[in-house]
Coordinates of C-alpha atoms in Angstrom, one line a residue:
Chain R
M130 CA -21.4 30.3 -24.2
I131 CA -20.7 30.1 -20.6
K132 CA -22.8 32.8 -18.6
T133 CA -21.0 35.7 -16.5
S134 CA -23.2 34.5 -13.7
E135 CA -21.6 30.7 -13.7
I136 CA -18.2 31.8 -14.2
L137 CA -18.5 34.3 -11.1
A138 CA -20.6 31.3 -9.4
T139 CA -17.6 28.9 -9.6
I140 CA -14.8 31.5 -8.6
K141 CA -16.7 32.1 -5.5
M142 CA -16.9 28.3 -4.9
I143 CA -13.2 28.5 -5.3
Q144 CA -12.4 31.4 -3.5
Q145 CA -14.7 32.0 -0.4
E146 CA -16.3 28.5 -0.3
N147 CA -12.8 26.2 -0.2
L148 CA -13.6 24.2 -3.6
D149 CA -10.6 22.2 -3.9
I150 CA -9.3 19.0 -5.3
R151 CA -8.3 17.0 -2.0
T152 CA -6.2 14.9 -3.7
I153 CA -4.6 13.5 -6.8
T154 CA -3.1 10.2 -5.9
M155 CA -1.1 7.9 -8.0
G156 CA -1.3 3.8 -7.5
I157 CA 1.8 1.9 -8.3
S158 CA 2.1 -1.6 -8.2
L159 CA 5.2 -2.9 -6.4
L160 CA 4.2 -6.6 -7.3
D161 CA 7.2 -6.6 -9.3
C162 CA 9.7 -5.3 -6.6
S163 CA 10.0 -8.7 -4.5
S164 CA 13.9 -10.2 -5.4
E165 CA 16.3 -12.6 -3.5
S166 CA 17.1 -9.7 -0.8
V167 CA 15.9 -7.1 1.2
E168 CA 18.3 -4.4 0.1
E169 CA 17.6 -5.4 -3.7
T170 CA 13.9 -5.1 -2.7
S171 CA 14.0 -1.8 -1.1
R172 CA 16.1 -0.4 -4.0
R173 CA 13.5 -1.9 -6.3
I174 CA 10.9 0.0 -4.4
Y175 CA 12.6 3.2 -4.6
E176 CA 13.6 3.4 -8.2
K177 CA 9.9 2.2 -9.2
V178 CA 8.1 4.8 -7.0
T179 CA 10.5 7.4 -7.8
S180 CA 10.4 6.8 -11.8
K181 CA 6.7 6.5 -12.0
A182 CA 6.0 9.7 -9.8
E183 CA 8.8 11.8 -10.8
R184 CA 6.5 14.3 -12.3
L185 CA 3.5 13.9 -10.3
V186 CA 3.9 16.8 -8.0
E187 CA 4.7 19.3 -10.8
T188 CA 2.1 18.2 -12.9
G189 CA -0.2 18.9 -10.3
E190 CA 0.9 22.1 -9.7
A191 CA 0.7 22.9 -13.4
I192 CA -3.0 22.0 -13.5
S193 CA -4.0 23.5 -10.6
K194 CA -2.1 27.1 -11.7
E195 CA -4.2 26.7 -15.7
F196 CA -7.4 25.7 -13.8
G197 CA -7.4 27.8 -11.1
I198 CA -8.3 25.1 -8.6
P199 CA -6.2 24.4 -5.7
I200 CA -5.0 20.9 -5.5
I201 CA -4.2 20.1 -2.0
N202 CA -2.5 17.0 -1.8
K203 CA -0.2 14.9 -4.4
R204 CA 0.2 11.3 -2.8
I205 CA 1.0 8.0 -3.7
S206 CA -0.6 4.3 -2.8
V207 CA 1.6 1.3 -3.5
T208 CA 0.8 -2.4 -3.4
P209 CA 0.2 -3.7 0.2
V210 CA 3.7 -4.2 1.5
S211 CA 2.9 -7.5 3.6
M212 CA 3.1 -9.0 -0.2
L213 CA 6.5 -8.3 -1.0
S214 CA 9.5 -10.7 -0.6
P215 CA 11.9 -11.5 1.4
A216 CA 10.7 -10.5 4.7
N217 CA 11.8 -12.8 7.6
K218 CA 11.7 -10.6 10.3
K219 CA 9.9 -7.3 11.1
E220 CA 13.1 -5.3 10.6
D221 CA 13.1 -6.3 6.8
F222 CA 9.4 -4.7 6.6
V223 CA 10.5 -1.8 8.6
E224 CA 13.2 -1.3 5.8
Y225 CA 10.6 -1.1 3.0
A226 CA 9.1 1.9 5.0
K227 CA 12.1 3.5 4.9
A228 CA 12.5 3.0 1.2
L229 CA 8.9 4.2 0.8
E230 CA 9.7 7.4 2.9
K231 CA 12.8 8.1 0.7
A232 CA 10.6 7.8 -2.7
A233 CA 8.3 10.2 -1.1
L234 CA 10.6 12.7 -0.1
K235 CA 12.2 12.3 -3.4
T236 CA 8.9 12.9 -5.2
G237 CA 7.5 15.4 -3.1
V238 CA 4.2 13.7 -1.7
N239 CA 3.3 14.4 1.6
F240 CA 2.0 10.9 2.0
I241 CA 2.5 7.5 0.5
G242 CA -0.1 4.7 1.5
G243 CA 0.2 1.0 1.3
Y244 CA 2.2 -0.4 4.2
S245 CA -0.9 -2.5 4.6
A246 CA -1.8 -6.1 4.8
L247 CA -5.7 -7.8 3.8
V248 CA -6.2 -10.6 6.8
Q249 CA -9.9 -10.8 6.9
K250 CA -10.0 -14.5 6.5
G251 CA -6.5 -15.2 8.0
F252 CA -3.0 -14.3 8.6
T253 CA -0.1 -15.8 6.3
E254 CA 3.2 -16.4 8.4
K255 CA 4.3 -13.4 6.7
D256 CA 1.0 -11.3 8.2
K257 CA 2.0 -11.8 11.5
I258 CA 5.5 -10.8 11.1
F259 CA 4.5 -7.6 9.1
L260 CA 1.6 -6.6 11.7
E261 CA 4.4 -6.7 14.2
S262 CA 6.4 -4.3 12.4
I263 CA 3.7 -1.6 11.9
P264 CA 4.5 0.7 15.0
Y265 CA 7.8 0.4 14.3
A266 CA 7.7 1.4 10.6
L267 CA 5.2 4.4 11.8
K268 CA 7.8 5.7 14.2
E269 CA 10.8 5.6 11.8
T270 CA 9.0 7.3 9.0
T271 CA 6.7 10.3 8.7
R272 CA 5.1 9.9 5.2
V273 CA 4.4 6.5 5.6
C274 CA 0.7 5.5 6.0
S275 CA -0.4 2.1 6.9
S276 CA -3.4 0.0 7.0
V277 CA -5.0 -3.3 8.1
N278 CA -8.3 -5.0 6.6
V279 CA -9.8 -7.1 9.4
G280 CA -13.1 -8.1 7.8
S281 CA -15.4 -8.1 4.9
T282 CA -18.6 -9.3 4.2
K283 CA -17.3 -12.1 2.3
A284 CA -14.8 -13.3 4.7
G285 CA -16.6 -12.1 8.0
I286 CA -14.1 -10.5 10.9
N287 CA -11.0 -12.0 11.9
M288 CA -10.8 -11.4 15.5
D289 CA -7.3 -12.5 16.0
A290 CA -6.3 -9.7 13.7
V291 CA -8.7 -7.4 15.3
Y292 CA -6.8 -8.0 18.7
E293 CA -3.6 -7.6 17.0
V294 CA -4.7 -4.5 15.6
G295 CA -5.8 -3.3 19.1
K296 CA -2.3 -4.0 20.5
L297 CA -0.4 -2.4 17.5
I298 CA -2.7 0.7 18.3
K299 CA -1.1 1.0 21.8
K300 CA 2.3 0.1 20.8
T301 CA 2.1 2.9 17.8
A302 CA 1.0 5.4 20.6
E303 CA 3.7 4.5 22.9
L304 CA 6.4 4.5 20.0
T305 CA 5.3 8.2 19.0
K306 CA 4.2 10.0 22.3
E307 CA 6.7 12.6 22.3
N308 CA 4.3 13.7 19.3
G309 CA 1.0 13.3 20.4
A310 CA 0.7 9.8 19.2
I311 CA 1.1 11.0 15.8
G312 CA 2.2 7.4 14.4
C313 CA -1.8 6.4 15.2
A314 CA -2.9 8.9 12.8
K315 CA -1.5 7.2 9.9
F316 CA -2.9 4.0 10.6
V317 CA -6.4 2.7 9.7
A318 CA -8.0 -0.7 10.5
F319 CA -10.6 -1.4 7.6
C320 CA -13.5 -3.6 7.4
N321 CA -14.3 -4.3 3.4
A322 CA -11.2 -1.8 2.3
V323 CA -11.6 -0.7 -1.3
E324 CA -8.5 -1.0 -3.5
D325 CA -8.7 2.2 -5.5
N326 CA -9.3 4.7 -2.2
P327 CA -6.9 7.6 -2.9
F328 CA -7.4 9.2 0.2
M329 CA -4.8 8.4 3.5
A330 CA -4.4 7.0 5.4
G331 CA -6.3 4.1 4.0
A332 CA -5.0 4.3 0.5
F333 CA -3.2 1.6 -1.0
H334 CA -2.9 0.0 -4.3
G335 CA -5.0 -3.3 -4.8
V336 CA -3.8 -6.1 -6.4
S337 CA -6.1 -6.3 -8.8
E338 CA -5.4 -2.8 -10.1
P339 CA -3.4 -2.1 -13.2
E340 CA 0.3 -1.2 -13.2
C341 CA -0.2 2.7 -12.5
V342 CA -3.2 4.5 -12.3
I343 CA -4.5 8.1 -11.4
N344 CA -7.0 8.5 -8.7
V345 CA -8.8 11.9 -7.8
G346 CA -10.3 12.7 -4.7
V347 CA -12.9 15.9 -4.7
S348 CA -13.9 17.6 -1.8
G349 CA -15.9 20.5 -1.1
P350 CA -18.4 20.8 2.4
G351 CA -17.9 24.5 2.1
V352 CA -19.7 24.7 -0.9
V353 CA -22.5 22.4 -0.1
K354 CA -23.0 24.4 3.3
H355 CA -23.4 27.7 1.2
E356 CA -25.7 25.8 -1.1
L357 CA -28.3 24.9 1.8
E358 CA -28.0 28.4 3.1
K359 CA -30.0 29.6 0.1
H360 CA -32.8 26.8 1.1
K361 CA -33.4 27.8 4.7
D362 CA -37.3 26.9 4.5
G363 CA -36.8 24.1 2.0
D364 CA -38.1 20.6 2.8
F365 CA -36.0 17.4 2.2
M366 CA -36.6 16.7 -0.7
E367 CA -35.6 20.4 -1.9
I368 CA -32.5 19.9 0.1
A369 CA -31.5 16.7 -1.3
E370 CA -32.2 18.2 -4.5
A371 CA -29.7 21.2 -4.1
I372 CA -26.7 18.8 -2.7
K373 CA -27.1 16.4 -5.6
K374 CA -27.2 19.6 -7.9
T375 CA -23.6 20.9 -6.1
A376 CA -22.0 17.6 -5.7
F377 CA -22.6 16.9 -9.4
K378 CA -20.6 20.4 -10.3
I379 CA -17.9 19.5 -7.7
T380 CA -17.6 16.2 -9.2
R381 CA -17.2 17.1 -12.8
M382 CA -14.4 19.7 -11.8
G383 CA -12.8 16.5 -10.3
Q384 CA -13.2 14.4 -13.9
L385 CA -11.5 17.4 -15.1
V386 CA -8.6 17.6 -13.2
A387 CA -8.5 13.5 -13.6
N388 CA -8.4 13.4 -17.2
E389 CA -5.8 16.3 -17.4
A390 CA -3.4 14.7 -14.9
S391 CA -3.9 11.0 -16.6
S392 CA -3.4 12.4 -20.2
R393 CA -0.2 14.5 -19.2
L394 CA 1.2 11.8 -16.9
G395 CA 0.5 9.3 -19.8
V396 CA -1.0 7.0 -17.0
P397 CA -4.5 5.7 -17.3
F398 CA -7.5 7.2 -15.4
G399 CA -8.7 5.0 -12.4
I400 CA -11.6 6.8 -10.5
V401 CA -13.2 9.7 -9.2
D402 CA -13.8 9.6 -5.5
L403 CA -16.5 12.2 -4.9
S404 CA -16.2 12.4 -0.9
L405 CA -17.0 15.4 1.1
A406 CA -13.6 15.4 3.2
P407 CA -13.8 18.6 5.7
T408 CA -10.7 20.2 6.9
P409 CA -10.0 22.1 10.3
E410 CA -10.4 25.5 8.4
V411 CA -13.5 27.3 8.9
G412 CA -16.2 26.9 6.4
D413 CA -14.9 23.6 5.2
S414 CA -17.0 21.1 7.2
V415 CA -19.2 18.4 7.3
A416 CA -20.3 19.1 10.9
Y417 CA -21.8 22.6 9.7
I418 CA -23.5 21.2 6.8
L419 CA -25.6 19.0 9.4
E420 CA -26.2 21.7 11.8
E421 CA -27.2 24.1 8.4
M422 CA -29.8 21.6 8.1
G423 CA -31.6 22.8 11.4
L424 CA -29.7 20.7 14.3
E425 CA -28.6 23.1 17.1
K426 CA -25.3 20.8 17.5
C427 CA -24.0 18.0 15.2
G428 CA -24.5 14.8 17.3
T429 CA -27.7 15.8 18.6
H430 CA -30.9 13.6 18.0
G431 CA -31.5 13.8 13.7
T432 CA -27.8 13.7 13.3
T433 CA -27.8 10.1 11.7
A434 CA -30.8 11.2 9.5
A435 CA -29.2 14.3 8.4
L436 CA -26.1 12.6 7.3
A437 CA -27.5 9.7 5.7
L438 CA -29.7 12.4 3.5
L439 CA -26.2 14.0 2.7
N440 CA -24.2 11.2 2.0
D441 CA -26.9 9.5 -0.4
A442 CA -27.2 12.7 -2.2
V443 CA -23.9 13.3 -2.7
K444 CA -23.4 10.0 -4.1
K445 CA -26.6 10.5 -6.8
G446 CA -25.4 13.9 -7.5
G447 CA -21.7 12.7 -8.3
V448 CA -22.2 9.6 -10.2
M449 CA -23.5 11.0 -13.3
A450 CA -20.6 13.8 -13.4
S451 CA -17.9 11.0 -13.7
S452 CA -17.2 8.0 -16.1
S453 CA -16.1 5.9 -13.0
V454 CA -16.5 6.6 -9.6
G455 CA -14.8 4.6 -6.6
G456 CA -12.8 5.0 -3.6
L457 CA -14.7 5.5 -0.6
S458 CA -17.3 8.1 -2.3
G459 CA -19.5 9.7 0.5
A460 CA -19.3 12.1 3.6
F461 CA -16.3 11.8 5.8
I462 CA -16.9 12.6 9.5
P463 CA -13.2 12.7 11.1
V464 CA -13.4 14.6 14.4
S465 CA -10.0 16.1 14.2
E466 CA -10.0 17.4 10.7
D467 CA -13.5 19.3 11.1
A468 CA -14.2 22.4 13.1
G469 CA -18.1 21.6 13.3
M470 CA -17.0 18.2 14.8
I471 CA -14.3 19.2 17.2
N472 CA -16.9 22.3 18.4
A473 CA -19.3 19.4 19.2
A474 CA -17.6 17.0 20.7
K475 CA -15.8 19.7 23.0
C476 CA -19.4 21.1 24.3
G477 CA -20.3 17.3 24.6
A478 CA -23.3 17.0 22.2
L479 CA -21.6 14.6 20.0
S480 CA -20.1 10.9 21.6
L481 CA -18.3 8.3 20.6
D482 CA -21.5 6.0 20.8
K483 CA -23.2 8.7 18.5
L484 CA -20.0 8.6 15.9
E485 CA -20.6 4.9 15.7
A486 CA -24.1 5.3 14.6
M487 CA -23.5 7.7 12.2
T488 CA -20.7 5.7 10.5
C489 CA -24.0 3.2 9.5
V490 CA -25.0 5.7 7.0
C491 CA -21.6 7.8 6.4
S492 CA -18.7 6.8 3.5
V493 CA -16.4 5.5 6.2
G494 CA -16.0 5.3 10.1
L495 CA -14.7 6.1 13.3
D496 CA -12.0 8.6 12.0
M497 CA -9.2 10.5 14.0
I498 CA -10.7 10.4 16.9
A499 CA -8.7 10.8 20.2
I500 CA -9.6 8.4 23.3
P501 CA -7.9 8.4 26.5
G502 CA -4.2 7.4 26.7
N503 CA -5.2 4.8 29.3
T504 CA -7.8 2.8 27.5
S505 CA -6.7 -0.9 27.1
A506 CA -5.8 -2.8 23.6
E507 CA -8.7 -5.1 24.5
T508 CA -11.4 -2.0 24.5
I509 CA -9.7 -0.6 21.4
S510 CA -10.0 -4.0 19.7
A511 CA -13.4 -4.1 20.6
I512 CA -14.2 -0.6 19.2
I513 CA -12.7 -2.3 16.2
A514 CA -15.1 -5.0 16.1
D515 CA -18.3 -3.1 16.3
E516 CA -16.8 -1.0 13.8
A517 CA -16.1 -4.0 11.4
A518 CA -19.5 -5.3 12.1
I519 CA -21.4 -2.6 11.0
G520 CA -19.1 -3.0 7.5
M521 CA -19.4 -6.5 7.3
I522 CA -23.3 -6.4 7.8
N523 CA -24.4 -3.7 5.7
Q524 CA -21.8 -4.2 2.8
K525 CA -20.1 -1.0 3.3
T526 CA -16.7 0.2 3.6
T527 CA -15.8 1.3 7.6
A528 CA -12.5 2.0 9.4
V529 CA -11.1 2.9 12.8
R530 CA -8.4 5.4 13.1
L531 CA -8.2 5.9 16.9
I532 CA -5.6 7.9 18.9
P533 CA -5.2 6.8 22.6
A534 CA -2.6 9.5 23.2
P535 CA -0.5 8.4 26.2
G536 CA -1.1 10.6 29.4
T537 CA -4.1 12.1 28.1
K538 CA -7.6 12.0 29.7
E539 CA -11.2 13.1 28.6
G540 CA -11.3 16.8 28.0
D541 CA -7.7 17.0 27.0
F542 CA -6.6 18.3 23.5
V543 CA -4.4 16.4 21.2
E544 CA -2.7 18.7 18.5
F545 CA -1.4 16.8 15.1
G546 CA -1.0 20.0 13.0
G547 CA -1.9 21.0 9.4
L548 CA -4.8 18.8 8.0
L549 CA -5.0 16.4 10.7
G550 CA -6.1 18.9 12.9
Y551 CA -6.5 18.8 16.9
A552 CA -9.0 16.5 18.6
P553 CA -10.5 16.6 21.9
V554 CA -10.2 13.7 23.9
M555 CA -13.4 11.4 24.0
K556 CA -15.0 9.2 26.5
V557 CA -15.1 5.1 26.0
N558 CA -17.0 2.7 27.8
E559 CA -15.0 1.7 31.2
N560 CA -16.7 -1.6 31.1
K561 CA -14.1 -4.1 29.9
S562 CA -14.7 -6.4 26.8
D563 CA -11.4 -8.3 27.6
I564 CA -12.7 -11.8 27.5
F565 CA -15.0 -11.3 24.3
V566 CA -11.9 -9.9 22.4
K567 CA -9.9 -12.5 23.9
R568 CA -12.1 -15.5 22.4
G569 CA -10.2 -15.3 19.1
G570 CA -11.1 -16.8 15.6
R571 CA -13.5 -15.6 13.1
I572 CA -17.0 -14.0 13.4
P573 CA -18.2 -16.0 10.6
A574 CA -19.6 -14.0 7.2
P575 CA -23.2 -13.0 7.3
I576 CA -25.9 -14.9 5.5
H577 CA -26.4 -12.6 2.6
S578 CA -22.5 -13.1 2.0
L579 CA -24.2 -16.2 -0.1
K580 CA -24.8 -14.3 -3.2
N581 CA -24.0 -16.6 -5.5
Chain S
M137 CA -5.7 27.9 -25.9
K138 CA -9.0 30.0 -25.1
A139 CA -9.2 31.1 -21.4
V140 CA -11.3 33.2 -19.2
L141 CA -10.3 36.1 -17.4
T142 CA -12.0 37.7 -14.5
V143 CA -11.3 41.0 -12.6
I144 CA -13.0 41.8 -9.1
G145 CA -12.1 44.7 -7.4
N146 CA -13.0 48.4 -6.6
D147 CA -13.5 50.6 -9.7
S148 CA -11.1 53.0 -10.8
V149 CA -9.5 54.9 -13.8
G150 CA -7.7 52.6 -16.1
I151 CA -8.5 48.9 -15.5
I152 CA -9.6 47.9 -18.6
A153 CA -6.6 49.7 -20.3
G154 CA -4.0 48.3 -18.2
I155 CA -5.4 44.6 -18.3
S156 CA -5.7 45.0 -22.6
S157 CA -2.3 46.5 -22.7
V158 CA -0.9 43.5 -21.1
L159 CA -2.8 41.3 -23.2
A160 CA -1.9 43.2 -26.4
N161 CA 1.8 43.2 -25.8
D162 CA 1.7 39.4 -25.1
N163 CA -0.3 39.1 -28.7
V164 CA -3.3 37.4 -26.9
N165 CA -6.9 38.1 -28.0
I166 CA -10.1 39.3 -26.7
I167 CA -13.0 37.7 -27.8
D168 CA -15.4 38.7 -25.6
I169 CA -15.8 41.3 -22.9
N170 CA -18.5 41.6 -20.3
Q171 CA -18.3 44.4 -17.7
T172 CA -20.7 45.3 -15.0
I173 CA -20.7 46.5 -11.6
M174 CA -22.1 43.7 -9.2
S175 CA -22.7 45.1 -5.4
G176 CA -20.6 48.1 -5.9
M177 CA -17.7 45.9 -7.2
F178 CA -16.1 46.3 -10.7
T179 CA -16.5 42.7 -12.4
M180 CA -15.3 41.9 -15.8
V181 CA -15.1 38.6 -17.5
M182 CA -13.3 38.2 -20.7
I183 CA -12.7 35.4 -23.0
I184 CA -9.3 35.3 -24.2
E185 CA -7.3 33.3 -27.1
M186 CA -3.8 32.4 -26.1
N187 CA -3.0 30.6 -30.1
E188 CA -0.9 33.3 -31.5
S189 CA 0.9 34.3 -28.1
E190 CA 5.0 33.5 -27.9
S191 CA 4.5 33.3 -24.0
D192 CA 2.9 30.4 -22.1
F193 CA -0.2 30.1 -20.2
S194 CA 1.9 30.3 -16.7
T195 CA 4.1 33.4 -17.9
I196 CA 0.8 35.2 -19.0
N197 CA -1.2 34.4 -15.8
D198 CA 1.8 35.7 -13.8
K199 CA 1.6 38.9 -15.6
L200 CA -1.8 39.7 -15.4
V201 CA -2.0 38.9 -11.7
K202 CA 0.9 41.2 -11.2
K203 CA -0.9 43.9 -13.0
G204 CA -4.2 43.5 -10.8
K205 CA -1.9 43.8 -7.8
E206 CA -0.8 47.3 -9.4
L207 CA -4.2 48.1 -9.8
G208 CA -5.9 46.9 -6.8
V209 CA -7.7 44.6 -8.1
Q210 CA -8.1 40.6 -8.0
V211 CA -7.3 38.9 -11.3
I212 CA -8.3 35.1 -12.1
V213 CA -7.2 33.3 -15.2
T214 CA -8.1 30.0 -15.8
R215 CA -8.7 27.7 -18.7
E216 CA -12.1 27.5 -20.0
E217 CA -12.7 24.2 -19.9
I218 CA -13.5 24.1 -15.9
Y219 CA -16.8 26.2 -16.3
K220 CA -18.1 24.2 -19.4
S221 CA -17.3 21.0 -17.4
M222 CA -19.1 22.6 -14.4
H223 CA -21.9 24.1 -15.9
R224 CA -22.7 22.1 -19.2
I225 CA -23.5 18.7 -19.4

């Protein structure tokens, strides 16, 4: 029998501590959509996505109502679009993006991810055309998310791709400058991208994935923070235990929702991504968890250690609660989507350099960071290269989502609205990295890639 | 289907009667009931069984939430699996 206190504790988590299921993401393979003509491929994309995901949103809403747990987003990820044929020019790929946009509108999902390419080792001719198309696709659509994997522990870092990505971020910012360079908020550069990530903007449906799959991303930074408030004088072992127990509970909820969605939609369950994903809402911040551990401001000395403890404890607690954990799993540190990060960046406690250090121990990378509009493509590429190197050497996923909003300078604010939040423009190092970035070629895979 | 109904709010006359009448009208059985005052707040937890009811979960839920509003209390109805999965291995 469930105790009254347990029932009330769960209700408190949902009502007061912002516990929610952040996303149910349906992964759909588009590998069978290629055809003889761009029109036919576009039609097949639309038909397949809308038929597979026809009941996704209503099912998510029904589960949410019955279990009393908010399910914030219903989303779709698809096979990397760079693999679709035919495509001889960038306009062809943009047509596919438009088909995805149309399918997103029809199914009612708020984002559709997978306008992606995997170029960690090198480009195909089509990949090159695809990368050129990204800024235009992001301009022409509102719900399509894009990503490029530029490196991996196995392949090294494709520095030609890194430079191209730097340039395409600048181009995207320019093309969407009227809306605070919103296009850049829908684009991620990855190292060691995962194929079953349910979170945007980096979700895509990997080629080794099944035809259709349900992945669920849980959240709940607010619950973890409230739990830590009960351990003001506890040592690290004690707070790690408290985080583990909370992560277990949160993940069990995710697993329940995932099973339910999978059985109602008749689609196999893939993974639960047990990430602490913040939102700009008060009480839903990862930064405030770190501050609760005893840091005056997120970003001060000790922040990396606090985040390492948090990230590890979340995984340990969650892993037993789910039959299959995957995706990015850990703690996200997006600046614009986290009230505590925004405050810390605003008052100067949190710098880009400290964020880079934090990405060594968090689940992903430099996320939703506004940088001055005059930052060069070469500098952006160098930031991506640094981040990819951290991922490559540490055998983890790292990502970069930067917003060089045109006309902004350090200290300004860029507003994106909704879950994407708003971001203070952060300082970048003004010394040039141009010659380094333009060398081209590939940074070789590290020695520990040779495991066989 | 079993569900958990919680009612939280300021104590007043007729809360249990009001909620129970909605349940009875829809042929929903009350299996267990636990009521207490926590930090001055009226708190009631009911375990209910909907198998015999002709209305679906969503309809019953909407009626109960509406009744709660009339009574000035917050009513939350959820399927019981959520609590089991969270608190039991």
